[in-house]
Amino acid sequence: MLRMLPSLYALCALACLDGAFAPDPPSFTPGLSTAASASGTQAPATGSVNIPSSAPAGGITVTQPIQTADASYYKIARGVEVTFGWNFTSVLQYPRTLTVQAYCSDNLNTYDIATNLPGTATSVVWSPYNYSSSVEASNPNLPQLIAASYRLMIYDERGTSVGASPGLMQPNTRVQFALYNPQAYTPLASGWICAACSGASGLKMVHPAFVGLIAAVVVAARRGCGLVGFGEDEWRCSCSAPLRNRKRRSKPMEEAPTSSS
């Protein structure tokens, strides 16, 4: 038994030595990863972050289209894709998922642009034409896209009603855009009327032949009946019966009385 003690001591020493050189577990700060791919599709790290109460509220700034610019117009047509892009600002803990939607106040409908995006996503590409086609094929009862103005909504898994929180992303609903249906070209001569112009409902297109007829009548009337002037304020028509000469005559001035010498 005593002969085995040195062997046992040696084994214990080797075990302790091996544990001393074992690698440490990887350490990371959840939610602060900046190694997202160029398209921003890398999933965020899970867990929580100790955010100080003095940290500013997080959010996103839409960069495409520019958040402060006027509304952009996009066609609902085959092959037309719309890119929405954004940057995170003061976000210390990225959300788990992002949802991008479009709200139309004309019909009070909300349309999904993208759901369950990774929390670090910074852009999404959307085809309005493909959306309408897929909705019509899968479920005709769902609302179709219409030519109108829309409000872009980007929010995380907490929804759209959350307020400002230090280091957390606030929903962004500041961008407006518009969709329209392209129409075939119709020349003015074929009866095109601007439906959006003021008073367009009462406009009627006049046929060019009718305009030419009116012009011919006016020219013929002027040739057959010329206007001849008789002074500043009196006129007569040369094709009518002769009128009496009514030239304005000036009244002779009375001579001043002469004094007799």
Short mmCIF file of C-alpha atoms in Angstrom, two decimals:
data_model
loop_
_atom_site.label_atom_id
_atom_site.label_comp_id
_atom_site.label_asym_id
_atom_site.label_seq_id
_atom_site.Cartn_x
_atom_site.Cartn_y
_atom_site.Cartn_z
CA MET A 1 0.00 0.00 0.00
CA LEU A 2 2.80 2.39 0.87
CA ARG A 3 4.42 1.67 -2.47
CA MET A 4 1.33 3.02 -4.29
CA LEU A 5 1.30 6.41 -2.52
CA PRO A 6 3.94 8.02 -4.78
CA SER A 7 1.94 7.02 -7.84
CA LEU A 8 -1.23 8.53 -6.38
CA TYR A 9 0.60 11.78 -5.57
CA ALA A 10 1.89 11.95 -9.14
CA LEU A 11 -1.57 11.49 -10.62
CA CYS A 12 -3.00 14.24 -8.39
CA ALA A 13 -0.21 16.59 -9.41
CA LEU A 14 -0.85 15.98 -13.10
CA ALA A 15 -4.57 16.60 -12.67
CA CYS A 16 -3.97 19.92 -10.93
CA LEU A 17 -1.44 20.96 -13.55
CA ASP A 18 -3.86 20.18 -16.38
CA GLY A 19 -6.63 22.19 -14.73
CA ALA A 20 -4.35 25.16 -14.32
CA PHE A 21 -3.78 25.40 -18.09
CA ALA A 22 -7.39 24.70 -19.17
CA PRO A 23 -8.79 27.48 -21.46
CA ASP A 24 -11.21 29.98 -19.97
CA PRO A 25 -14.82 29.97 -21.26
CA PRO A 26 -15.48 32.60 -23.93
CA SER A 27 -16.71 35.91 -22.57
CA PHE A 28 -18.92 38.40 -24.47
CA THR A 29 -21.20 41.32 -23.80
CA PRO A 30 -24.72 40.35 -24.89
CA GLY A 31 -26.43 42.80 -27.16
CA LEU A 32 -23.33 44.82 -28.03
CA SER A 33 -22.12 42.77 -30.97
CA THR A 34 -21.21 44.92 -33.97
CA ALA A 35 -20.12 42.09 -36.26
CA ALA A 36 -23.30 42.12 -38.33
CA SER A 37 -23.00 41.34 -42.00
CA ALA A 38 -23.19 43.99 -44.67
CA SER A 39 -26.90 43.38 -45.14
CA GLY A 40 -27.51 43.44 -41.40
CA THR A 41 -28.97 39.96 -41.22
CA GLN A 42 -26.86 38.47 -38.43
CA ALA A 43 -28.89 37.37 -35.42
CA PRO A 44 -28.20 39.38 -32.27
CA ALA A 45 -26.65 37.89 -29.16
CA THR A 46 -29.19 36.80 -26.59
CA GLY A 47 -29.21 37.86 -22.97
CA SER A 48 -29.52 41.14 -21.12
CA VAL A 49 -27.28 44.14 -20.67
CA ASN A 50 -26.84 46.26 -17.57
CA ILE A 51 -27.90 49.60 -19.06
CA PRO A 52 -27.32 52.68 -16.90
CA SER A 53 -30.37 54.83 -16.29
CA SER A 54 -28.48 57.86 -17.59
CA ALA A 55 -28.09 56.32 -21.06
CA PRO A 56 -30.02 58.05 -23.86
CA ALA A 57 -33.03 56.38 -25.41
CA GLY A 58 -32.21 54.21 -28.40
CA GLY A 59 -33.83 54.34 -31.78
CA ILE A 60 -33.33 54.12 -35.52
CA THR A 61 -32.95 56.74 -38.23
CA VAL A 62 -34.34 55.82 -41.64
CA THR A 63 -31.75 56.58 -44.31
CA GLN A 64 -33.52 55.19 -47.39
CA PRO A 65 -35.65 57.03 -48.20
CA ILE A 66 -34.24 59.95 -46.23
CA GLN A 67 -36.30 60.41 -43.12
CA THR A 68 -36.55 64.21 -43.40
CA ALA A 69 -37.27 64.35 -47.14
CA ASP A 70 -40.64 64.59 -48.86
CA ALA A 71 -42.58 61.44 -49.53
CA SER A 72 -41.11 59.16 -52.22
CA TYR A 73 -43.29 57.61 -54.93
CA TYR A 74 -42.99 53.98 -56.01
CA LYS A 75 -44.74 52.09 -58.80
CA ILE A 76 -46.76 48.95 -58.21
CA ALA A 77 -45.26 47.23 -61.22
CA ARG A 78 -43.41 44.06 -62.10
CA GLY A 79 -39.69 44.28 -61.42
CA VAL A 80 -39.91 47.39 -59.22
CA GLU A 81 -38.35 46.82 -55.79
CA VAL A 82 -38.29 49.25 -52.89
CA THR A 83 -35.40 49.32 -50.41
CA PHE A 84 -35.91 50.65 -46.91
CA GLY A 85 -32.72 51.22 -44.90
CA TRP A 86 -31.98 52.50 -41.41
CA ASN A 87 -29.25 53.01 -38.81
CA PHE A 88 -29.37 52.33 -35.08
CA THR A 89 -28.73 55.26 -32.74
CA SER A 90 -27.81 54.94 -29.03
CA VAL A 91 -28.94 51.30 -28.94
CA LEU A 92 -27.08 49.39 -26.20
CA GLN A 93 -29.17 46.23 -26.43
CA TYR A 94 -30.39 45.14 -29.85
CA PRO A 95 -33.89 43.69 -30.13
CA ARG A 96 -34.50 40.03 -30.87
CA THR A 97 -36.61 40.67 -33.97
CA LEU A 98 -37.79 43.56 -36.12
CA THR A 99 -41.08 44.10 -37.93
CA VAL A 100 -41.53 46.46 -40.88
CA GLN A 101 -45.04 47.42 -41.97
CA ALA A 102 -46.87 50.01 -44.06
CA TYR A 103 -50.03 51.67 -42.76
CA CYS A 104 -52.55 53.28 -45.13
CA SER A 105 -54.91 55.84 -43.60
CA ASP A 106 -57.18 55.79 -46.67
CA ASN A 107 -58.45 52.27 -46.03
CA LEU A 108 -57.14 51.82 -42.44
CA ASN A 109 -55.19 48.70 -43.42
CA THR A 110 -51.71 47.62 -42.32
CA TYR A 111 -49.51 45.70 -44.76
CA ASP A 112 -46.58 43.50 -43.75
CA ILE A 113 -43.33 44.38 -45.49
CA ALA A 114 -41.13 42.06 -43.40
CA THR A 115 -41.65 40.18 -40.15
CA ASN A 116 -39.24 38.39 -37.80
CA LEU A 117 -36.21 40.17 -39.20
CA PRO A 118 -33.00 39.70 -37.17
CA GLY A 119 -32.65 42.35 -34.51
CA THR A 120 -29.54 43.82 -36.13
CA ALA A 121 -31.02 44.09 -39.64
CA THR A 122 -30.48 47.48 -41.24
CA SER A 123 -32.38 47.14 -44.52
CA VAL A 124 -35.16 45.29 -46.27
CA VAL A 125 -36.10 44.97 -49.95
CA TRP A 126 -39.81 44.86 -50.79
CA SER A 127 -41.71 44.32 -54.04
CA PRO A 128 -45.22 45.84 -53.93
CA TYR A 129 -46.15 43.99 -57.12
CA ASN A 130 -45.11 40.61 -55.74
CA TYR A 131 -46.94 41.35 -52.52
CA SER A 132 -50.18 42.06 -54.36
CA SER A 133 -49.77 38.99 -56.56
CA SER A 134 -49.09 36.68 -53.62
CA VAL A 135 -52.02 38.05 -51.62
CA GLU A 136 -54.37 37.62 -54.57
CA ALA A 137 -53.21 34.04 -55.10
CA SER A 138 -53.09 32.91 -51.46
CA ASN A 139 -55.95 34.78 -49.82
CA PRO A 140 -58.14 37.11 -51.89
CA ASN A 141 -59.83 38.29 -48.68
CA LEU A 142 -56.69 40.11 -47.56
CA PRO A 143 -56.52 43.81 -48.44
CA GLN A 144 -54.79 44.73 -51.67
CA LEU A 145 -52.33 47.57 -52.02
CA ILE A 146 -53.92 50.72 -53.39
CA ALA A 147 -52.59 53.90 -54.93
CA ALA A 148 -52.28 56.06 -51.82
CA SER A 149 -49.92 57.39 -49.16
CA TYR A 150 -48.47 55.05 -46.56
CA ARG A 151 -46.62 55.42 -43.26
CA LEU A 152 -43.59 53.20 -42.68
CA MET A 153 -43.51 51.51 -39.27
CA ILE A 154 -40.41 49.78 -37.87
CA TYR A 155 -40.56 48.28 -34.37
CA ASP A 156 -39.20 45.39 -32.33
CA GLU A 157 -40.84 42.47 -30.53
CA ARG A 158 -42.26 44.80 -27.87
CA GLY A 159 -44.72 46.39 -30.31
CA THR A 160 -45.49 49.92 -31.43
CA SER A 161 -46.80 51.35 -28.16
CA VAL A 162 -43.59 51.22 -26.10
CA GLY A 163 -42.10 54.48 -24.94
CA ALA A 164 -38.55 55.74 -24.73
CA SER A 165 -36.18 53.58 -22.67
CA PRO A 166 -32.44 54.03 -22.05
CA GLY A 167 -30.44 52.03 -24.57
CA LEU A 168 -33.48 50.32 -26.14
CA MET A 169 -34.87 50.90 -29.61
CA GLN A 170 -37.95 53.04 -29.97
CA PRO A 171 -40.42 52.40 -32.81
CA ASN A 172 -40.00 54.64 -35.85
CA THR A 173 -43.09 55.87 -37.73
CA ARG A 174 -41.72 59.11 -39.20
CA VAL A 175 -41.38 58.17 -42.87
CA GLN A 176 -44.15 58.46 -45.44
CA PHE A 177 -44.16 57.14 -48.99
CA ALA A 178 -46.70 56.70 -51.76
CA LEU A 179 -47.60 53.94 -54.21
CA TYR A 180 -49.20 54.43 -57.61
CA ASN A 181 -50.39 52.27 -60.49
CA PRO A 182 -48.76 53.13 -63.83
CA GLN A 183 -51.18 53.91 -66.65
CA ALA A 184 -50.81 53.64 -70.41
CA TYR A 185 -50.04 56.88 -72.25
CA THR A 186 -53.10 58.64 -73.65
CA PRO A 187 -52.56 61.72 -75.85
CA LEU A 188 -54.66 64.84 -75.36
CA ALA A 189 -56.24 64.43 -78.81
CA SER A 190 -57.60 61.05 -77.73
CA GLY A 191 -59.56 62.53 -74.86
CA TRP A 192 -57.16 62.42 -71.91
CA ILE A 193 -58.41 64.34 -68.88
CA CYS A 194 -56.43 65.05 -65.73
CA ALA A 195 -58.58 63.45 -63.05
CA ALA A 196 -56.59 65.06 -60.24
CA CYS A 197 -56.71 68.59 -61.65
CA SER A 198 -59.03 71.21 -60.18
CA GLY A 199 -62.41 71.15 -61.89
CA ALA A 200 -61.45 68.21 -64.09
CA SER A 201 -64.85 66.57 -63.66
CA GLY A 202 -66.49 69.31 -65.74
CA LEU A 203 -63.90 69.38 -68.50
CA LYS A 204 -64.94 68.27 -71.98
CA MET A 205 -62.56 67.77 -74.85
CA VAL A 206 -63.45 69.91 -77.92
CA HIS A 207 -62.96 68.20 -81.24
CA PRO A 208 -60.37 69.97 -83.47
CA ALA A 209 -62.81 70.00 -86.43
CA PHE A 210 -65.28 72.02 -84.40
CA VAL A 211 -62.60 74.55 -83.53
CA GLY A 212 -61.69 74.87 -87.23
CA LEU A 213 -65.34 75.42 -88.17
CA ILE A 214 -65.70 78.24 -85.67
CA ALA A 215 -62.53 79.88 -86.97
CA ALA A 216 -63.77 79.68 -90.60
CA VAL A 217 -67.09 81.32 -89.68
CA VAL A 218 -65.33 84.16 -87.90
CA VAL A 219 -62.99 84.80 -90.86
CA ALA A 220 -65.88 84.77 -93.37
CA ALA A 221 -67.89 87.18 -91.26
CA ARG A 222 -64.99 89.60 -91.01
CA ARG A 223 -64.46 89.54 -94.80
CA GLY A 224 -68.11 90.10 -95.63
CA CYS A 225 -68.78 92.70 -93.03
CA GLY A 226 -65.94 95.07 -92.28
CA LEU A 227 -66.08 97.59 -89.55
CA VAL A 228 -65.64 101.20 -90.59
CA GLY A 229 -65.11 103.90 -88.00
CA PHE A 230 -66.80 107.29 -87.92
CA GLY A 231 -64.97 109.09 -85.24
CA GLU A 232 -63.92 107.94 -81.85
CA ASP A 233 -67.16 106.47 -80.52
CA GLU A 234 -69.39 105.80 -83.57
CA TRP A 235 -69.15 102.70 -85.79
CA ARG A 236 -71.18 101.11 -88.55
CA CYS A 237 -71.01 97.88 -90.59
CA SER A 238 -70.06 98.33 -94.26
CA CYS A 239 -72.28 95.44 -95.40
CA SER A 240 -75.43 97.03 -93.98
CA ALA A 241 -77.48 99.87 -95.42
CA PRO A 242 -75.68 103.19 -95.65
CA LEU A 243 -76.04 105.23 -92.58
CA ARG A 244 -76.33 108.93 -92.50
CA ASN A 245 -73.19 110.80 -92.11
CA ARG A 246 -73.06 111.49 -88.45
CA LYS A 247 -69.61 112.81 -88.20
CA ARG A 248 -69.07 114.64 -85.07
CA ARG A 249 -68.73 118.36 -85.78
CA SER A 250 -67.16 120.69 -83.38
CA LYS A 251 -69.19 123.71 -82.38
CA PRO A 252 -67.64 126.94 -83.78
CA MET A 253 -66.21 129.15 -81.18
CA GLU A 254 -68.05 132.41 -80.65
CA GLU A 255 -66.05 135.48 -81.48
CA ALA A 256 -65.31 137.69 -78.60
CA PRO A 257 -67.06 141.08 -78.83
CA THR A 258 -64.87 143.87 -80.00
CA SER A 259 -64.82 147.03 -78.07
CA SER A 260 -65.72 150.17 -79.97
CA SER A 261 -63.23 152.82 -79.86
#
